[in-house]
Short mmCIF file of C-alpha atoms in Angstrom, two decimals:
data_model
loop_
_atom_site.label_atom_id
_atom_site.label_comp_id
_atom_site.label_asym_id
_atom_site.label_seq_id
_atom_site.Cartn_x
_atom_site.Cartn_y
_atom_site.Cartn_z
CA ASP A 1 371.20 -45.55 -131.03
CA ALA A 2 368.26 -45.82 -128.64
CA GLY A 3 366.82 -42.46 -129.61
CA VAL A 4 365.32 -39.99 -127.17
CA ILE A 5 363.93 -41.81 -124.14
CA GLN A 6 361.03 -40.50 -122.10
CA SER A 7 359.46 -41.84 -118.95
CA PRO A 8 356.85 -42.54 -117.93
CA ARG A 9 354.94 -43.14 -121.17
CA HIS A 10 351.63 -42.62 -119.42
CA GLU A 11 350.81 -40.83 -116.19
CA VAL A 12 347.45 -40.46 -114.49
CA THR A 13 347.34 -38.31 -111.38
CA GLU A 14 344.96 -36.29 -109.31
CA MET A 15 344.75 -32.53 -109.26
CA GLY A 16 347.19 -31.03 -106.82
CA GLN A 17 349.76 -33.80 -107.08
CA GLU A 18 353.32 -33.29 -108.24
CA VAL A 19 354.22 -34.74 -111.61
CA THR A 20 357.76 -35.33 -112.86
CA LEU A 21 358.49 -36.19 -116.47
CA ARG A 22 361.90 -37.47 -117.47
CA CYS A 23 363.96 -37.35 -120.64
CA LYS A 24 367.23 -38.84 -121.78
CA PRO A 25 368.47 -37.19 -124.99
CA ILE A 26 370.42 -38.92 -127.71
CA SER A 27 374.05 -39.36 -126.69
CA GLY A 28 376.20 -36.54 -128.05
CA HIS A 29 373.30 -34.14 -128.52
CA ASN A 30 373.85 -30.83 -126.80
CA SER A 31 370.46 -29.16 -126.97
CA LEU A 32 367.22 -30.40 -125.44
CA PHE A 33 363.66 -29.21 -125.91
CA TRP A 34 360.39 -29.77 -124.04
CA TYR A 35 357.14 -29.45 -126.00
CA ARG A 36 353.49 -29.85 -125.03
CA GLN A 37 350.85 -31.05 -127.50
CA THR A 38 347.11 -30.55 -127.10
CA MET A 39 344.23 -30.55 -129.54
CA MET A 40 343.43 -26.94 -128.78
CA ARG A 41 346.91 -25.41 -128.84
CA GLY A 42 348.89 -27.78 -131.04
CA LEU A 43 352.60 -28.25 -130.37
CA GLU A 44 354.02 -25.63 -128.02
CA LEU A 45 357.66 -25.15 -127.13
CA LEU A 46 357.94 -24.89 -123.35
CA ILE A 47 361.68 -24.56 -122.79
CA TYR A 48 364.97 -25.48 -124.35
CA PHE A 49 368.48 -26.04 -123.04
CA ASN A 50 371.84 -25.71 -124.75
CA ASN A 51 374.81 -27.40 -123.05
CA ASN A 52 372.61 -27.97 -119.99
CA VAL A 53 371.79 -24.27 -119.63
CA PRO A 54 368.20 -23.02 -120.05
CA ILE A 55 368.16 -20.66 -123.02
CA ASP A 56 364.51 -19.83 -123.58
CA ASP A 57 361.76 -20.61 -121.10
CA SER A 58 359.25 -18.13 -122.45
CA GLY A 59 356.84 -20.93 -123.26
CA MET A 60 356.59 -22.25 -119.73
CA PRO A 61 352.94 -21.63 -118.82
CA GLU A 62 353.36 -20.51 -115.22
CA ASP A 63 355.35 -20.97 -112.06
CA ARG A 64 353.85 -24.38 -111.48
CA PHE A 65 356.11 -25.64 -114.28
CA SER A 66 359.85 -26.05 -113.83
CA ALA A 67 362.55 -27.82 -115.82
CA LYS A 68 366.07 -28.87 -115.02
CA MET A 69 368.98 -30.40 -116.85
CA PRO A 70 371.57 -31.44 -114.27
CA ASN A 71 373.77 -33.11 -116.87
CA ALA A 72 374.01 -33.79 -120.58
CA SER A 73 372.10 -37.05 -120.38
CA PHE A 74 369.09 -36.19 -118.26
CA SER A 75 366.33 -33.61 -117.96
CA THR A 76 363.15 -33.31 -115.94
CA LEU A 77 359.96 -31.34 -116.35
CA LYS A 78 358.05 -30.90 -113.13
CA ILE A 79 354.50 -29.69 -112.56
CA GLN A 80 353.60 -28.78 -108.98
CA PRO A 81 350.72 -28.64 -108.27
CA SER A 82 349.16 -30.25 -111.30
CA GLU A 83 345.80 -29.14 -112.70
CA PRO A 84 343.37 -30.81 -115.14
CA ARG A 85 344.27 -28.27 -117.83
CA ASP A 86 347.83 -29.62 -117.79
CA SER A 87 346.56 -32.81 -119.40
CA ALA A 88 348.47 -33.20 -122.66
CA VAL A 89 351.20 -35.15 -124.37
CA TYR A 90 354.63 -33.88 -123.41
CA PHE A 91 357.48 -34.43 -125.85
CA CYS A 92 361.18 -34.15 -125.38
CA ALA A 93 363.49 -33.59 -128.36
CA SER A 94 367.23 -33.22 -128.79
CA ILE A 95 369.66 -31.94 -131.40
CA ARG A 96 373.40 -31.75 -131.91
CA ASP A 97 374.98 -28.47 -132.91
CA GLY A 98 371.82 -26.93 -134.33
CA GLY A 99 370.94 -29.89 -136.50
CA THR A 100 367.76 -31.91 -136.88
CA GLN A 101 365.50 -32.37 -133.89
CA TYR A 102 364.75 -35.93 -132.87
CA PHE A 103 361.68 -36.50 -130.74
CA GLY A 104 360.95 -38.96 -128.00
CA PRO A 105 357.74 -41.02 -127.92
CA GLY A 106 356.08 -38.61 -125.50
CA THR A 107 354.46 -38.83 -122.09
CA ARG A 108 350.69 -38.80 -122.06
CA LEU A 109 349.59 -36.98 -118.90
CA LEU A 110 346.06 -37.04 -117.54
CA VAL A 111 345.27 -34.95 -114.49
CA LEU A 112 341.93 -35.82 -112.91
CA ALA B 1 359.57 -13.26 -134.26
CA GLN B 2 359.40 -16.41 -136.28
CA SER B 3 356.13 -18.08 -137.19
CA VAL B 4 354.81 -20.79 -139.44
CA ALA B 5 351.36 -21.31 -140.90
CA GLN B 6 349.72 -24.41 -142.27
CA PRO B 7 346.54 -23.08 -143.86
CA GLU B 8 344.77 -26.42 -144.22
CA ASP B 9 343.58 -28.41 -141.22
CA GLN B 10 343.00 -31.42 -143.44
CA VAL B 11 343.95 -32.61 -146.90
CA ASN B 12 342.13 -35.44 -148.64
CA VAL B 13 343.62 -37.25 -151.62
CA ALA B 14 343.02 -40.51 -153.44
CA GLU B 15 345.70 -43.16 -153.44
CA GLY B 16 347.99 -42.80 -156.42
CA ASN B 17 347.28 -39.11 -156.85
CA PRO B 18 349.83 -36.41 -156.11
CA LEU B 19 349.59 -34.68 -152.76
CA THR B 20 350.57 -31.24 -151.51
CA VAL B 21 350.59 -30.01 -147.92
CA LYS B 22 351.08 -26.27 -147.68
CA CYS B 23 353.34 -24.29 -145.37
CA THR B 24 354.29 -20.62 -145.20
CA TYR B 25 356.72 -19.06 -142.78
CA SER B 26 357.91 -15.76 -141.39
CA VAL B 27 361.40 -15.10 -140.05
CA SER B 28 363.63 -12.06 -139.84
CA GLY B 29 366.66 -13.84 -141.26
CA ASN B 30 367.43 -16.95 -143.25
CA PRO B 31 365.31 -19.90 -142.22
CA TYR B 32 365.97 -23.51 -141.52
CA LEU B 33 362.77 -25.33 -142.56
CA PHE B 34 361.62 -28.79 -141.58
CA TRP B 35 358.81 -31.25 -142.16
CA TYR B 36 357.83 -33.88 -139.62
CA VAL B 37 355.17 -36.60 -139.63
CA GLN B 38 353.28 -37.94 -136.64
CA TYR B 39 351.44 -41.24 -136.61
CA PRO B 40 348.82 -41.96 -133.92
CA ASN B 41 350.25 -42.27 -130.42
CA ARG B 42 353.78 -41.69 -131.67
CA GLY B 43 356.35 -38.93 -131.51
CA LEU B 44 357.23 -36.72 -134.45
CA GLN B 45 359.44 -38.25 -137.12
CA PHE B 46 361.77 -36.16 -139.27
CA LEU B 47 360.99 -36.18 -143.01
CA LEU B 48 363.23 -33.56 -144.60
CA LYS B 49 364.84 -30.16 -144.13
CA TYR B 50 366.03 -27.14 -146.05
CA ILE B 51 369.07 -25.24 -144.87
CA THR B 52 370.71 -23.93 -148.00
CA GLY B 53 371.38 -24.88 -151.59
CA ASP B 54 368.95 -26.51 -154.00
CA ASN B 55 365.41 -25.28 -153.46
CA LEU B 56 363.99 -28.77 -154.02
CA VAL B 57 364.68 -31.01 -151.07
CA LYS B 58 364.11 -34.75 -151.12
CA GLY B 59 363.35 -36.66 -147.96
CA SER B 60 362.11 -39.91 -146.54
CA TYR B 61 359.32 -42.10 -147.96
CA GLY B 62 359.34 -40.36 -151.35
CA PHE B 63 358.43 -36.95 -149.98
CA GLU B 64 359.95 -33.73 -151.25
CA ALA B 65 359.53 -30.04 -150.53
CA GLU B 66 360.23 -26.88 -152.45
CA PHE B 67 361.64 -23.79 -150.81
CA ASN B 68 360.28 -20.60 -152.36
CA LYS B 69 361.90 -17.53 -150.85
CA SER B 70 359.75 -14.96 -152.66
CA GLN B 71 356.55 -16.61 -151.50
CA THR B 72 358.02 -17.63 -148.12
CA SER B 73 356.65 -21.11 -148.65
CA PHE B 74 357.88 -24.64 -148.11
CA HIS B 75 355.17 -26.96 -149.42
CA LEU B 76 355.45 -30.70 -148.94
CA LYS B 77 354.77 -32.87 -151.97
CA LYS B 78 354.64 -36.46 -153.09
CA PRO B 79 353.99 -37.60 -156.66
CA SER B 80 351.86 -40.61 -155.73
CA ALA B 81 350.13 -40.89 -152.36
CA LEU B 82 349.83 -44.12 -150.39
CA VAL B 83 347.17 -45.02 -147.84
CA SER B 84 350.00 -45.45 -145.35
CA ASP B 85 350.88 -41.76 -145.78
CA SER B 86 347.76 -40.88 -143.79
CA ALA B 87 349.05 -39.04 -140.73
CA LEU B 88 349.53 -35.61 -139.17
CA TYR B 89 352.17 -33.45 -140.84
CA PHE B 90 354.00 -30.56 -139.22
CA CYS B 91 356.03 -27.80 -140.82
CA ALA B 92 358.64 -26.10 -138.62
CA VAL B 93 360.95 -23.10 -138.89
CA ARG B 94 364.11 -22.06 -137.10
CA ASP B 95 365.46 -18.52 -137.38
CA ILE B 96 369.20 -19.01 -137.52
CA ARG B 97 369.89 -15.29 -137.39
CA SER B 98 368.54 -15.19 -133.86
CA GLY B 99 371.50 -17.33 -132.94
CA GLY B 100 369.47 -19.87 -131.09
CA PHE B 101 367.94 -23.21 -131.84
CA LYS B 102 364.34 -22.28 -131.12
CA THR B 103 362.13 -24.19 -133.54
CA ILE B 104 358.51 -23.25 -134.02
CA PHE B 105 355.98 -25.72 -135.36
CA GLY B 106 352.82 -25.12 -137.34
CA ALA B 107 349.43 -26.33 -136.18
CA GLY B 108 349.66 -29.43 -138.29
CA THR B 109 347.76 -30.74 -141.32
CA ARG B 110 345.98 -34.05 -141.20
CA LEU B 111 346.39 -36.00 -144.42
CA PHE B 112 343.83 -38.62 -145.39
CA VAL B 113 344.67 -40.87 -148.32
CA LYS B 114 341.69 -42.88 -149.52
CA ALA B 115 342.11 -46.23 -151.22
#
């Protein structure tokens, strides 16, 4: 299995630009999670989906952040407009039927 | 609400010595507990989990963890540390009674194993 796939691996953008992060979960997994990791705040759960439906988005920082899961094999996390404080590593993870979470390699985002 | 605490930011141990990385948790129901390891510039890798059954759980790379319900702890242990074990370790908890799959991670503990 290819594992959880995230793209891009690195993103550098300027403040105010739109950023889209992409995730392909492990085939057969039915829950998907987006996390953000920073030195100051550690690993924060932003949102998670079960069977493509958003279940808990209480961790999404503000309206500039949005996430979608149009089908079982693809999810996006969008930041519009981006700000320097959004700079972080964003991880996607997936599970099957409440089992073990498997993480992608992450997207390192730098907003200038 | 569920929460997890890793009281030590950093643990230093000499190679060959036993290591312990501490974790305590708080949930309203029965917990699922996990340990993950993160190497530099990598994603989190699963080490082991406790769901039910034997309180001593064995995982990858010789690691094990002991579930202690009365102390609400799930400390990670290894009998003999290797330099290659140096990494960032995360404890995580999932409250299965809530009915969801929300998993909360601790702040992480950085392990340094000195040769």
